[in-house]
mmCIF file of C-alpha atoms and ligand atoms in Angstrom:
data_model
loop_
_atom_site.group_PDB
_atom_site.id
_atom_site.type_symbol
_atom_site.label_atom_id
_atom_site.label_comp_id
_atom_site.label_asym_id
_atom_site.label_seq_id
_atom_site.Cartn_x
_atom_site.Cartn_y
_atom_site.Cartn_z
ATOM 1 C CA UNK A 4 11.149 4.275 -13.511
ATOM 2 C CA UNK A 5 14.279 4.649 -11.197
ATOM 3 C CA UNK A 6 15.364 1.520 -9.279
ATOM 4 C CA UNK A 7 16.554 1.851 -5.784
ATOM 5 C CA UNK A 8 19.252 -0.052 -3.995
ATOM 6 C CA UNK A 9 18.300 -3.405 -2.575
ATOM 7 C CA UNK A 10 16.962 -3.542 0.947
ATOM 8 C CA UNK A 11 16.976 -6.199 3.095
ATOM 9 C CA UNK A 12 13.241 -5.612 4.226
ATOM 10 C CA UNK A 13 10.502 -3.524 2.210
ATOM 11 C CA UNK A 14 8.313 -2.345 4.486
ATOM 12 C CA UNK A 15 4.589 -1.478 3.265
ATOM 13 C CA UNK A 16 2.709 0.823 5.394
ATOM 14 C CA UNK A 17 4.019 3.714 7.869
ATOM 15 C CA UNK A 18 0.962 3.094 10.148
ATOM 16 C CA UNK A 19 2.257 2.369 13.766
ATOM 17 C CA UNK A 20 2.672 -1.265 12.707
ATOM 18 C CA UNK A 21 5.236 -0.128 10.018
ATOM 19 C CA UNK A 22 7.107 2.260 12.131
ATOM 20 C CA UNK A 23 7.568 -0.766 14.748
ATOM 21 C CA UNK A 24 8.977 -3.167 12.168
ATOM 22 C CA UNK A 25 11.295 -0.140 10.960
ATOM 23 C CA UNK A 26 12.298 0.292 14.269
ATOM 24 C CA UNK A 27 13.117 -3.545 15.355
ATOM 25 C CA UNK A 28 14.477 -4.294 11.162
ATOM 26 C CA UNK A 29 17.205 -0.841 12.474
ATOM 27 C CA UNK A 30 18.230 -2.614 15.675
ATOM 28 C CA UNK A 31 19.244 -5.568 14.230
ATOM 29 C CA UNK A 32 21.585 -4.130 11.460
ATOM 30 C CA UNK A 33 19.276 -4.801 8.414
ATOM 31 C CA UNK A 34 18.402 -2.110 5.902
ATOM 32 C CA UNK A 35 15.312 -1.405 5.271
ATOM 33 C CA UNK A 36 12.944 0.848 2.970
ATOM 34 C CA UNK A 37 9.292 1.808 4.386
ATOM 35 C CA UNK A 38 6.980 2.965 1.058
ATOM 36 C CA UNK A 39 4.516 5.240 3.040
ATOM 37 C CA UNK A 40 0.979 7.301 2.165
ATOM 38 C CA UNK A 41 1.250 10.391 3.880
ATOM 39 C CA UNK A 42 0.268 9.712 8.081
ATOM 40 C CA UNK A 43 -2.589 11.674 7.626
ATOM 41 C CA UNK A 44 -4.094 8.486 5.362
ATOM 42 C CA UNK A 45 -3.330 6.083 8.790
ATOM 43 C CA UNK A 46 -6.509 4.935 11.398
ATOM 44 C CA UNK A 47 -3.850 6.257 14.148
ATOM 45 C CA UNK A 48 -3.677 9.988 12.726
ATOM 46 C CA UNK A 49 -7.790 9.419 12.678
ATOM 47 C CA UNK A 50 -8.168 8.940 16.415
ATOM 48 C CA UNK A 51 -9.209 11.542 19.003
ATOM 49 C CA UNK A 52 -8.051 10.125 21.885
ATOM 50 C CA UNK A 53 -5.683 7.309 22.667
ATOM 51 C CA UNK A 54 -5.738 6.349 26.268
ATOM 52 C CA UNK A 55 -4.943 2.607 26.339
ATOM 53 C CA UNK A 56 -1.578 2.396 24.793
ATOM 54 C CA UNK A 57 1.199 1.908 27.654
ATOM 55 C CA UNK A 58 3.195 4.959 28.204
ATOM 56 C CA UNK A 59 1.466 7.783 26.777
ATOM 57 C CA UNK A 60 -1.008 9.195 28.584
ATOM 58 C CA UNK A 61 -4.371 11.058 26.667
ATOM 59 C CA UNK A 62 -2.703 12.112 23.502
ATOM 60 C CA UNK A 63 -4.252 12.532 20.232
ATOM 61 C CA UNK A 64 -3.787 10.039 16.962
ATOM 62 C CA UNK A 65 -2.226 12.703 15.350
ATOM 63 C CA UNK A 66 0.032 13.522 17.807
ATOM 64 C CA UNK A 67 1.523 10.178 18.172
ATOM 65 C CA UNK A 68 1.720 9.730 14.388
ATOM 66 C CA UNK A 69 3.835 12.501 14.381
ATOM 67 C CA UNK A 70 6.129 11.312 16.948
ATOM 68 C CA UNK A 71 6.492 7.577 14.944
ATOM 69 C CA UNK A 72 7.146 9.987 11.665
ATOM 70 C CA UNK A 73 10.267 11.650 13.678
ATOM 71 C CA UNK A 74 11.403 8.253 14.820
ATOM 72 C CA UNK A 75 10.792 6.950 11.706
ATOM 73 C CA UNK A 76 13.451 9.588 10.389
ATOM 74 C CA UNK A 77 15.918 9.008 12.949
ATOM 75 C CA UNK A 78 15.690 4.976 12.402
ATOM 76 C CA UNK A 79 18.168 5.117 9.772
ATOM 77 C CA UNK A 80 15.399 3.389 7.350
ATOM 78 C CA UNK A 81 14.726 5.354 4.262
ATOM 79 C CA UNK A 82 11.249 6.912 3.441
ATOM 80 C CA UNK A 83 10.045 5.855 0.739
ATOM 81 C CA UNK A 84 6.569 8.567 0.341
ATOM 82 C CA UNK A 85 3.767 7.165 -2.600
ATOM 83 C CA UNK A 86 1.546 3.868 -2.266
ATOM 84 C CA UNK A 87 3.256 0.550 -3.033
ATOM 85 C CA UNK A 88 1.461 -0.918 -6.082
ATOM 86 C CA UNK A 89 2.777 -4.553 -6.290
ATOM 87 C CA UNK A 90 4.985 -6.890 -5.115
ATOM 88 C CA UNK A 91 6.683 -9.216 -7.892
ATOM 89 C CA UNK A 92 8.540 -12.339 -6.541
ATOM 90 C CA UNK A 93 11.879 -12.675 -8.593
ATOM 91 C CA UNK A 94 13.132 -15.831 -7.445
ATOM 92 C CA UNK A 95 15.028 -14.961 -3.929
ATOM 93 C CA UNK A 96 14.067 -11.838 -3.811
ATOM 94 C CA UNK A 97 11.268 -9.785 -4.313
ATOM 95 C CA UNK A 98 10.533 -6.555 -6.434
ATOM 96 C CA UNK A 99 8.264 -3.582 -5.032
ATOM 97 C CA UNK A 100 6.999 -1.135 -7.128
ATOM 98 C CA UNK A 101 5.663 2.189 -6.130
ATOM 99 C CA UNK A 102 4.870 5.245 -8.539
ATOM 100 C CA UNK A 103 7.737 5.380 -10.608
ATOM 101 C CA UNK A 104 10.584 3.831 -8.223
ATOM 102 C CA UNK A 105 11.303 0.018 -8.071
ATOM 103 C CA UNK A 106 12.865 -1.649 -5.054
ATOM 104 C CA UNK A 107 13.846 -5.117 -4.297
ATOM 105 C CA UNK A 108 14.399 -6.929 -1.104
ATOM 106 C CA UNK A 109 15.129 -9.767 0.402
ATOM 107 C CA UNK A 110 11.741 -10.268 2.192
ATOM 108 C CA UNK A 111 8.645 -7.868 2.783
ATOM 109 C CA UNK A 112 6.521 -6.981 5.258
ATOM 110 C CA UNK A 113 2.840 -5.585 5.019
ATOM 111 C CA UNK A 114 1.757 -3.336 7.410
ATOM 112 C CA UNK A 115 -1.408 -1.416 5.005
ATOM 113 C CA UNK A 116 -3.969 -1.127 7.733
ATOM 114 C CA UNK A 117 -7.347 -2.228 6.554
ATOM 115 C CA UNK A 118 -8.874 -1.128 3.718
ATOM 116 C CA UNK A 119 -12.173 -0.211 3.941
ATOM 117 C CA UNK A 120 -12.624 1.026 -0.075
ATOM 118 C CA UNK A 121 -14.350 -1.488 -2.019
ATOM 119 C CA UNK A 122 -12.856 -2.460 -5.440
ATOM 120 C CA UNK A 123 -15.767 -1.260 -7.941
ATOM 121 C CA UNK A 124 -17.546 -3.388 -10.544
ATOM 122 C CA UNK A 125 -14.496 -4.205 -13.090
ATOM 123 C CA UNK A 126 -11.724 -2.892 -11.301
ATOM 124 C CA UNK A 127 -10.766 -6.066 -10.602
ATOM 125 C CA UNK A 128 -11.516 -7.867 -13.660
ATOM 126 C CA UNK A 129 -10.046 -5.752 -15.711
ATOM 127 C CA UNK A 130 -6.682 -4.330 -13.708
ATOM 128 C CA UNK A 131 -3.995 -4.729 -16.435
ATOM 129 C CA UNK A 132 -6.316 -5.376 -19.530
ATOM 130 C CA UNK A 133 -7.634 -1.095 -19.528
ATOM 131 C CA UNK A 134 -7.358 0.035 -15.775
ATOM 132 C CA UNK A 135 -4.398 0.822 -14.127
ATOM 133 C CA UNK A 136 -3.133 1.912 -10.508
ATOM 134 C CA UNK A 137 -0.230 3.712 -11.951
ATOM 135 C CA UNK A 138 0.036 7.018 -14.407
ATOM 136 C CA UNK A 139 3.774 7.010 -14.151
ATOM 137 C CA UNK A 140 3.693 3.509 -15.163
ATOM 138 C CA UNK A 141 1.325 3.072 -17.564
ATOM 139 C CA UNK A 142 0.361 6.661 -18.950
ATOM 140 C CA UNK A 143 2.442 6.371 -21.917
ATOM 141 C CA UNK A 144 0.441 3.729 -23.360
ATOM 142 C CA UNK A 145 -2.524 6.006 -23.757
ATOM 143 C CA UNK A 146 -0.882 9.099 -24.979
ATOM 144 C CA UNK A 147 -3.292 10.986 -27.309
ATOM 145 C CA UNK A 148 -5.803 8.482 -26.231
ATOM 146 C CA UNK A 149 -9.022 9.634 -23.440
ATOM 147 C CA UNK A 150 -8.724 7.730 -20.089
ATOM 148 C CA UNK A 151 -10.693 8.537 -16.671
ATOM 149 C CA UNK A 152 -9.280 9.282 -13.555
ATOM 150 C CA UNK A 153 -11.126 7.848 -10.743
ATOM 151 C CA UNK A 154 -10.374 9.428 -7.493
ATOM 152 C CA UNK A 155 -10.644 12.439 -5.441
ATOM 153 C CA UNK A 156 -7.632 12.869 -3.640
ATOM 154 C CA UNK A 157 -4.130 15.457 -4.399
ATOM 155 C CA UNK A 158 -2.643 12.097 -5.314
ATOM 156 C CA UNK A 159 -5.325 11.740 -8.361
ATOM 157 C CA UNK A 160 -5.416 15.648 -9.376
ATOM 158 C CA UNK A 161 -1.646 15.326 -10.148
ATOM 159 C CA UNK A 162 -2.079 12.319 -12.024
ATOM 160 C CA UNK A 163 -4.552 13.568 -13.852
ATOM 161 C CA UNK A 164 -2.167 16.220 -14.705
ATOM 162 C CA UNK A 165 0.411 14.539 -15.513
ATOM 163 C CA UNK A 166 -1.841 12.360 -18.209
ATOM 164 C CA UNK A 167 -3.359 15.420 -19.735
ATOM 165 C CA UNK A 168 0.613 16.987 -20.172
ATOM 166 C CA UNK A 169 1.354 13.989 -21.882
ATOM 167 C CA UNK A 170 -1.304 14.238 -24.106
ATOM 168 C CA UNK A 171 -4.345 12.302 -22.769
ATOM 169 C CA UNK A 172 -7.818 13.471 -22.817
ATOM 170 C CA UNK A 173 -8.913 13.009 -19.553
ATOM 171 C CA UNK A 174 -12.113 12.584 -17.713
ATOM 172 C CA UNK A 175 -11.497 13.361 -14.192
ATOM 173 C CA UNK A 176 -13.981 11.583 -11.649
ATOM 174 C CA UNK A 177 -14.285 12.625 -8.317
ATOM 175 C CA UNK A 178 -18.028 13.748 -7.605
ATOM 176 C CA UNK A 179 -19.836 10.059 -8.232
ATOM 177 C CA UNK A 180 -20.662 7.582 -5.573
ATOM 178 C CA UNK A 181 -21.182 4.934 -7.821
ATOM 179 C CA UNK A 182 -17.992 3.932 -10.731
ATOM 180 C CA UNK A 183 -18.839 0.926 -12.594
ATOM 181 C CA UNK A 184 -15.889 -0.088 -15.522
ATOM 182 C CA UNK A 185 -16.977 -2.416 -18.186
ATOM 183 C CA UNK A 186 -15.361 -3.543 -21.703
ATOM 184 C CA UNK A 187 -15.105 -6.728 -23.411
ATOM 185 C CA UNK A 188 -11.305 -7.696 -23.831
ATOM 186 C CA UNK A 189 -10.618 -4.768 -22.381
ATOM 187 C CA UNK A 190 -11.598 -1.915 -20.076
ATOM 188 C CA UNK A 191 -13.979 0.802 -22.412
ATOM 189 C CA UNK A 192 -16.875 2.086 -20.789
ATOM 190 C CA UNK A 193 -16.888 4.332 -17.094
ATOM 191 C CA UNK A 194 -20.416 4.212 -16.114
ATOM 192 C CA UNK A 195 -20.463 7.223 -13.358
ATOM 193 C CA UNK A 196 -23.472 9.049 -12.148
ATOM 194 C CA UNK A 197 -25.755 7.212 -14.378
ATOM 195 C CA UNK A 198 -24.064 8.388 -17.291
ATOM 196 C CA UNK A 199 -21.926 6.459 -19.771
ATOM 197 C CA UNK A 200 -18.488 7.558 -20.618
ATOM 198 C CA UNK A 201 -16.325 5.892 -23.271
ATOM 199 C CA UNK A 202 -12.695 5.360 -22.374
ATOM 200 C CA UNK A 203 -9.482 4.076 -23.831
ATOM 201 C CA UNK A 204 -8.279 3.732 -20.507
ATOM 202 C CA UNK A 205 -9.707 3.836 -16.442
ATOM 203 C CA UNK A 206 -6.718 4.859 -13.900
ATOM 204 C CA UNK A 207 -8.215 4.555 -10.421
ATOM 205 C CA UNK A 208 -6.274 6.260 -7.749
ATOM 206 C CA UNK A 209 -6.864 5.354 -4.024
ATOM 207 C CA UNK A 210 -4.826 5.620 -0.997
ATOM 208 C CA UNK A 211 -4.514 1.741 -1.026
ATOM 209 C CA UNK A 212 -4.736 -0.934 -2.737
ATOM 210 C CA UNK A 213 -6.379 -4.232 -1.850
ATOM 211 C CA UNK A 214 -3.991 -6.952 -0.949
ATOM 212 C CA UNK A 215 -5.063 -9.473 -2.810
ATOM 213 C CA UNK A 216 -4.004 -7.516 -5.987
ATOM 214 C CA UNK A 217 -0.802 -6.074 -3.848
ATOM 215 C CA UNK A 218 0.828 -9.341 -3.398
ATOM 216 C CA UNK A 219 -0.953 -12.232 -5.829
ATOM 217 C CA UNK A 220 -1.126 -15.315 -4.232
ATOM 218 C CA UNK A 221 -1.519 -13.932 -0.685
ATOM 219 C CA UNK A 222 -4.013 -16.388 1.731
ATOM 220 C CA UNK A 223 -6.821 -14.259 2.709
ATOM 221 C CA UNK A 224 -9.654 -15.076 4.577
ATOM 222 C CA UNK A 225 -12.414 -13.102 6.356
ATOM 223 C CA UNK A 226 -11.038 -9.824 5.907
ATOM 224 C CA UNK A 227 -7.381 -10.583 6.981
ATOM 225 C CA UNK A 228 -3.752 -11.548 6.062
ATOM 226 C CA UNK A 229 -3.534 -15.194 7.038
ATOM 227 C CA UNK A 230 -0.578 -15.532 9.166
ATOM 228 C CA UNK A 231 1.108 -17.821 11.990
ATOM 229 C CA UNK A 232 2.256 -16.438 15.312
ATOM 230 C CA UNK A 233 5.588 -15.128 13.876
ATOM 231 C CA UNK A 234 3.695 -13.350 11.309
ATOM 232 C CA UNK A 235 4.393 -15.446 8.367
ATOM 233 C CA UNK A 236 2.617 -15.192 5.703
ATOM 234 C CA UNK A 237 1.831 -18.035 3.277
ATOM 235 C CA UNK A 238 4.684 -16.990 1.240
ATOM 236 C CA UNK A 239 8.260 -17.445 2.397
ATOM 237 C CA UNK A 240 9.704 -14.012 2.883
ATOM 238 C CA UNK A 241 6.176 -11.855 3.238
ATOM 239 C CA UNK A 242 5.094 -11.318 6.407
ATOM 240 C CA UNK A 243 2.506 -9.018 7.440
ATOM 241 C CA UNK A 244 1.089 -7.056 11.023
ATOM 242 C CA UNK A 245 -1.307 -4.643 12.292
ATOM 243 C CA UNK A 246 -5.110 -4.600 11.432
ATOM 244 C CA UNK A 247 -4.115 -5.884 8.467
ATOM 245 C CA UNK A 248 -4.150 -9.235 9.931
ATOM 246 C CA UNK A 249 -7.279 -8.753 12.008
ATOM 247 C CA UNK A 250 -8.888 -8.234 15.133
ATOM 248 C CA UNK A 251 -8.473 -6.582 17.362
ATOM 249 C CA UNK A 252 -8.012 -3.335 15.487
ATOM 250 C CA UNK A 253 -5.450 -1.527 18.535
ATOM 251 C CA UNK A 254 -2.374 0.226 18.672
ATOM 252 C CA UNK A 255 -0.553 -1.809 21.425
ATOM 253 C CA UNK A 256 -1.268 -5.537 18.909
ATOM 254 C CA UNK A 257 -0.246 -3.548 15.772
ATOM 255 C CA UNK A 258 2.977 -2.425 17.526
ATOM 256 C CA UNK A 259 3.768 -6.395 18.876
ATOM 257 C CA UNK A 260 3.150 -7.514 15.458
ATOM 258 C CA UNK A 261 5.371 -5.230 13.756
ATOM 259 C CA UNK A 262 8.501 -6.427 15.980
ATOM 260 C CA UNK A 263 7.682 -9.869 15.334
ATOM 261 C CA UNK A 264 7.040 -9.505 11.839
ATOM 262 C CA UNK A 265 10.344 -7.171 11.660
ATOM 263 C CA UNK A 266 12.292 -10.070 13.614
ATOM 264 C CA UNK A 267 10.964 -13.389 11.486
ATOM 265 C CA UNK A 268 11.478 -10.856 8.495
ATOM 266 C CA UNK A 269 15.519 -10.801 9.742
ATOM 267 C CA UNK A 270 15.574 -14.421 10.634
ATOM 268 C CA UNK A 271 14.406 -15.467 7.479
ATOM 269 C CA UNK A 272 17.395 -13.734 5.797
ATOM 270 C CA UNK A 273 19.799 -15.133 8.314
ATOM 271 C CA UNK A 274 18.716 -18.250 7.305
ATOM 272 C CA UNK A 275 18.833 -18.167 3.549
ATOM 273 C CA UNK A 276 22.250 -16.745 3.995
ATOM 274 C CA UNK A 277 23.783 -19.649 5.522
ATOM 275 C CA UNK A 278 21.764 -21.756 3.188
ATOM 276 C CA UNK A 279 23.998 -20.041 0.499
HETATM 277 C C1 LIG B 22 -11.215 6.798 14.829
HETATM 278 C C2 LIG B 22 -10.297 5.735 15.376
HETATM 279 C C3 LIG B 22 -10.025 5.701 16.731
HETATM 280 C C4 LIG B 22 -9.176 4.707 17.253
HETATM 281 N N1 LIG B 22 -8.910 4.709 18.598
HETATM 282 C C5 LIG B 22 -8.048 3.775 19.103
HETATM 283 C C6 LIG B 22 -7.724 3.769 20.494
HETATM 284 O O1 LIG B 22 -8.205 4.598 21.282
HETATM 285 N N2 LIG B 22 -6.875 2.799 20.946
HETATM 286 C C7 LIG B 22 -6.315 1.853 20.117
HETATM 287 O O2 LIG B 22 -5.535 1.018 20.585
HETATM 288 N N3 LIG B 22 -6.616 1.849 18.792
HETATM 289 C C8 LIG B 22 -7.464 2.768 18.254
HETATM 290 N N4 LIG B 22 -7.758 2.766 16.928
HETATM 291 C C9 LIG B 22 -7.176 1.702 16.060
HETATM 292 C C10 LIG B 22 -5.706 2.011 15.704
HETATM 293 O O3 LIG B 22 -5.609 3.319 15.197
HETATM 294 C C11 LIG B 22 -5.241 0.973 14.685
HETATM 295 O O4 LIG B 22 -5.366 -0.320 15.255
HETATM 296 C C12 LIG B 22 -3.772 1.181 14.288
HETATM 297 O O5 LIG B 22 -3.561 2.500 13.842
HETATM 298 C C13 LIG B 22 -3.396 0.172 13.190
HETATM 299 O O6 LIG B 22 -2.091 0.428 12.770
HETATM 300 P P1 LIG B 22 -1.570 -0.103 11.359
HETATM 301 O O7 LIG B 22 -0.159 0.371 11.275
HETATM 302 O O8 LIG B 22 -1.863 -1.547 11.249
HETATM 303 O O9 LIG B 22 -2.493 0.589 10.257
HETATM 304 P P2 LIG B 22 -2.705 2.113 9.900
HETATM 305 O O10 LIG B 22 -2.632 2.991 11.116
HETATM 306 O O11 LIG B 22 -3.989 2.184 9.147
HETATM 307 O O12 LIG B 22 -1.492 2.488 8.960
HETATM 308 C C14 LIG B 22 -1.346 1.905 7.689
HETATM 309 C C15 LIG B 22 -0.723 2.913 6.744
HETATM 310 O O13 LIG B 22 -0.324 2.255 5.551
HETATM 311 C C16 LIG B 22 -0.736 3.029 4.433
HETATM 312 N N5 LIG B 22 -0.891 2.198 3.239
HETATM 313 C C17 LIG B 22 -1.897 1.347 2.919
HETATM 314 N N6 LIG B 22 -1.677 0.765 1.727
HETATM 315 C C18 LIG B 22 -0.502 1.269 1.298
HETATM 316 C C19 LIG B 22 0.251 1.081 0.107
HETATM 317 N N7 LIG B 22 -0.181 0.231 -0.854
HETATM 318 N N8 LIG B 22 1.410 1.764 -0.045
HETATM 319 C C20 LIG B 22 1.865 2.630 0.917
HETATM 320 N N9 LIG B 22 1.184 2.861 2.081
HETATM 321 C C21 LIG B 22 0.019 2.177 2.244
HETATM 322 C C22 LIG B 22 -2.065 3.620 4.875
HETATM 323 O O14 LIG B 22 -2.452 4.702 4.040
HETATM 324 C C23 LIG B 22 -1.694 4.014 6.307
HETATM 325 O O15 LIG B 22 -1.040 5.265 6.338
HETATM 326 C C24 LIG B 22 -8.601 3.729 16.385
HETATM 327 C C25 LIG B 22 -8.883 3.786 15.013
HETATM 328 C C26 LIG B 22 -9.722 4.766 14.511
HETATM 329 C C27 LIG B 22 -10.005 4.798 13.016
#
C-alpha cells in the first residue's frame, strides 16, 4: 500500500459537489486530495439535459462533467482516481484508504452522491470476517485459496485478475440478479442464480460503497448524511454535501453545499491550529 502526503482536506466524490469543495478548499490555501470514480459513474454525467443551473444554458450532464474534470485539474488539488473504501479516525486526523494508496487529513468531506445499490444479504454482516471491498488489500490472504468476485464492472474484471495472478481460484459473478453470502464465523457460501458456490472468500466490487460502512459511526437517517447548516457532520472534522445529504437531488444545492462544506472543512482546521 503506498501512503500519500497528508492533506489538509480528503475529499470523497468528484460529483459536482466534490469539484465545488475542491474548488473553494484551493482558494483558501488548503491542500487537498479528491479520491474520484471515473465521471462517467456521477448522476451529473447521467443527465440529458441540464437547463436550471445558473449560467449554462441547455448543456448535457456529460458535458458539464467534463468541464468540472478540467477545472478539477487546474485547481491545484490532486486526483486521486479509485473508490475510497474507509475512513479511519487516528486521533486528530483521519486516515483514507482507497485501493492500495492511504491518505490522511486533517478533516474530510463526503461528497458520494447517493447510492442506489443495495448491500446484499451478508455483505454487511460479514464485511471483514470473509468479504472484502479491496483485492489490493486483502487478496493476499486468500492466495491459493477460491474467492468470488461480485461485480460487473472494468473495476471488478481487473480485480479478478489480479486475484487469479496471485494465485486465487476465482469465481467471477457478474450475470446474477440475486447474490446472497452466508457462513457461520465467517463468509463461505455465494448463493448466485439459485446455485450454491463454496468460497474461501467473497470480494464485492461496486462503484460505491454505502456510508455507513465508509465512515463507522456516521448519523444516518432516512436515506441521508445527517448534517447542520454548515455541513457538519456528527463527527468533528467530516462533513458531507450533495445528494448525499438529501433532497432535493439538484446541481445548483450540491454545488452550495460543497463550498460550505469546503469552508467549515477549512475553519475547522483554523481552529484546531490555534488550539495547538
Ligand atoms: C438522469 C438524471 C438527470 C438529472 N437532471 C438534473 C437536472 O436537470 N437539473 C439538476 O439540477 N439536477 C439534475 N439531476 C441531479 C444531479 O445530477 C445531482 O443532484 C448531482 O449530480 C449531485 O451531485 P453530487 O456531486 O452530490 O453526486 P454525484 O453527481 O452522484 O457524484 C458523486 C461521485 O462520487 C463517486 N463516488 C461515490 N462513492 C465513492 C467512493 N467511495 N470513492 C470515490 N468516489 C465515489 C460517484 O461514483 C460519483 O462519481 C439529474 C440526475 C439524473 C440521474
Amino acid at each position: 500500500m503506498s501512503v500519500k502526503e497528508r492533506y489538509d482536506i480528503v475529499i470523497i466524490g468528484g460529483g459536482i459537489a466534490g469539484v465545488s469543495a475542491a474548488l473553494s478548499c484551493a482558494n483558501r490555501g488548503k491542500s487537498a486530495a479528491v479520491i474520484a470514480n471515473g465521471a462517467e459513474t456521477s448522476s451529473l454525467y447521467k443527465a440529458e439535459r441540464i437547463t436550471n443551473y445558473p449560467g449554462v444554458s441547455a448543456a448535457s450532464g456529460r458535458e458539464i462533467s467534463e468541464l468540472l474534470l478540467r477545472q478539477l485539474e487546474d485547481s491545484g488539488a490532486e486526483l486521486i482516481r479509485g473508490r475510497a473504501l474507509s475512513v479511519i479516525p487516528l486521533g486528530d486526523s483521519f486516515g483514507v484508504a482507497a485501493g492500495s494508496e492511504f491518505c490522511s487529513c486533517s478533516a474530510v468531506i463526503l461528497a458520494p452522491g447517493i447510492t442506489r445499490e443495495k448491500l446484499y444479504p451478508g455483505e454487511g454482516e460479514f464485511l471483514g470476517r470473509g468479504v472484502s471491498y479491496c483485492a489490493t488489500c486483502d487478496g493476499m490472504l486468500y492466495r491459493g485459496r477460491t474467492v468470488a468476485v461480485i461485480g460487473g464492472g472494468s473495476e471488478a474484471a481487473q480485480d479478478a485478475d489480479f486475484l487469479e495472478s496471485i494465485g486465487c481460484t476465482v469465481l467471477r459473478m457478474t450475470k446474477a440478479l440475486r447474490y446472497e453470502i452466508r457462513g457461520g464465523l465467517k463468509a463461505d457460501t455465494v448463493l448466485a442464480g439459485g446455485e450454491e458456490y463454496k468460497v474461501d472468500g467473497v470480494f464485492v466490487i461496486k462503484d460505491t460503497v454505502s456510508v455507513t460502512k465508509l465512515v463507522p459511526g456516521l448519523a444516518y437517517a432516512d436515506g441521508a448524511i445527517v448534517t447542520d447548516r454548515q455541513m457538519r457532520t456528527n463527527i468533528p472534522g467530516v462533513f458531507a454535501a450533495g445528494d448525499c445529504t438529501g433532497k432535493p437531488y439538484q446541481l445548483a444545492k450540491a454545488a452550495g453545499e460543497g463550498n460550505v462544506a469546503a469552508l467549515s472543512a477549512c475553519a475547522y482546521i483554523d481552529e484546531r491550529k490555534k488550539e495547538n
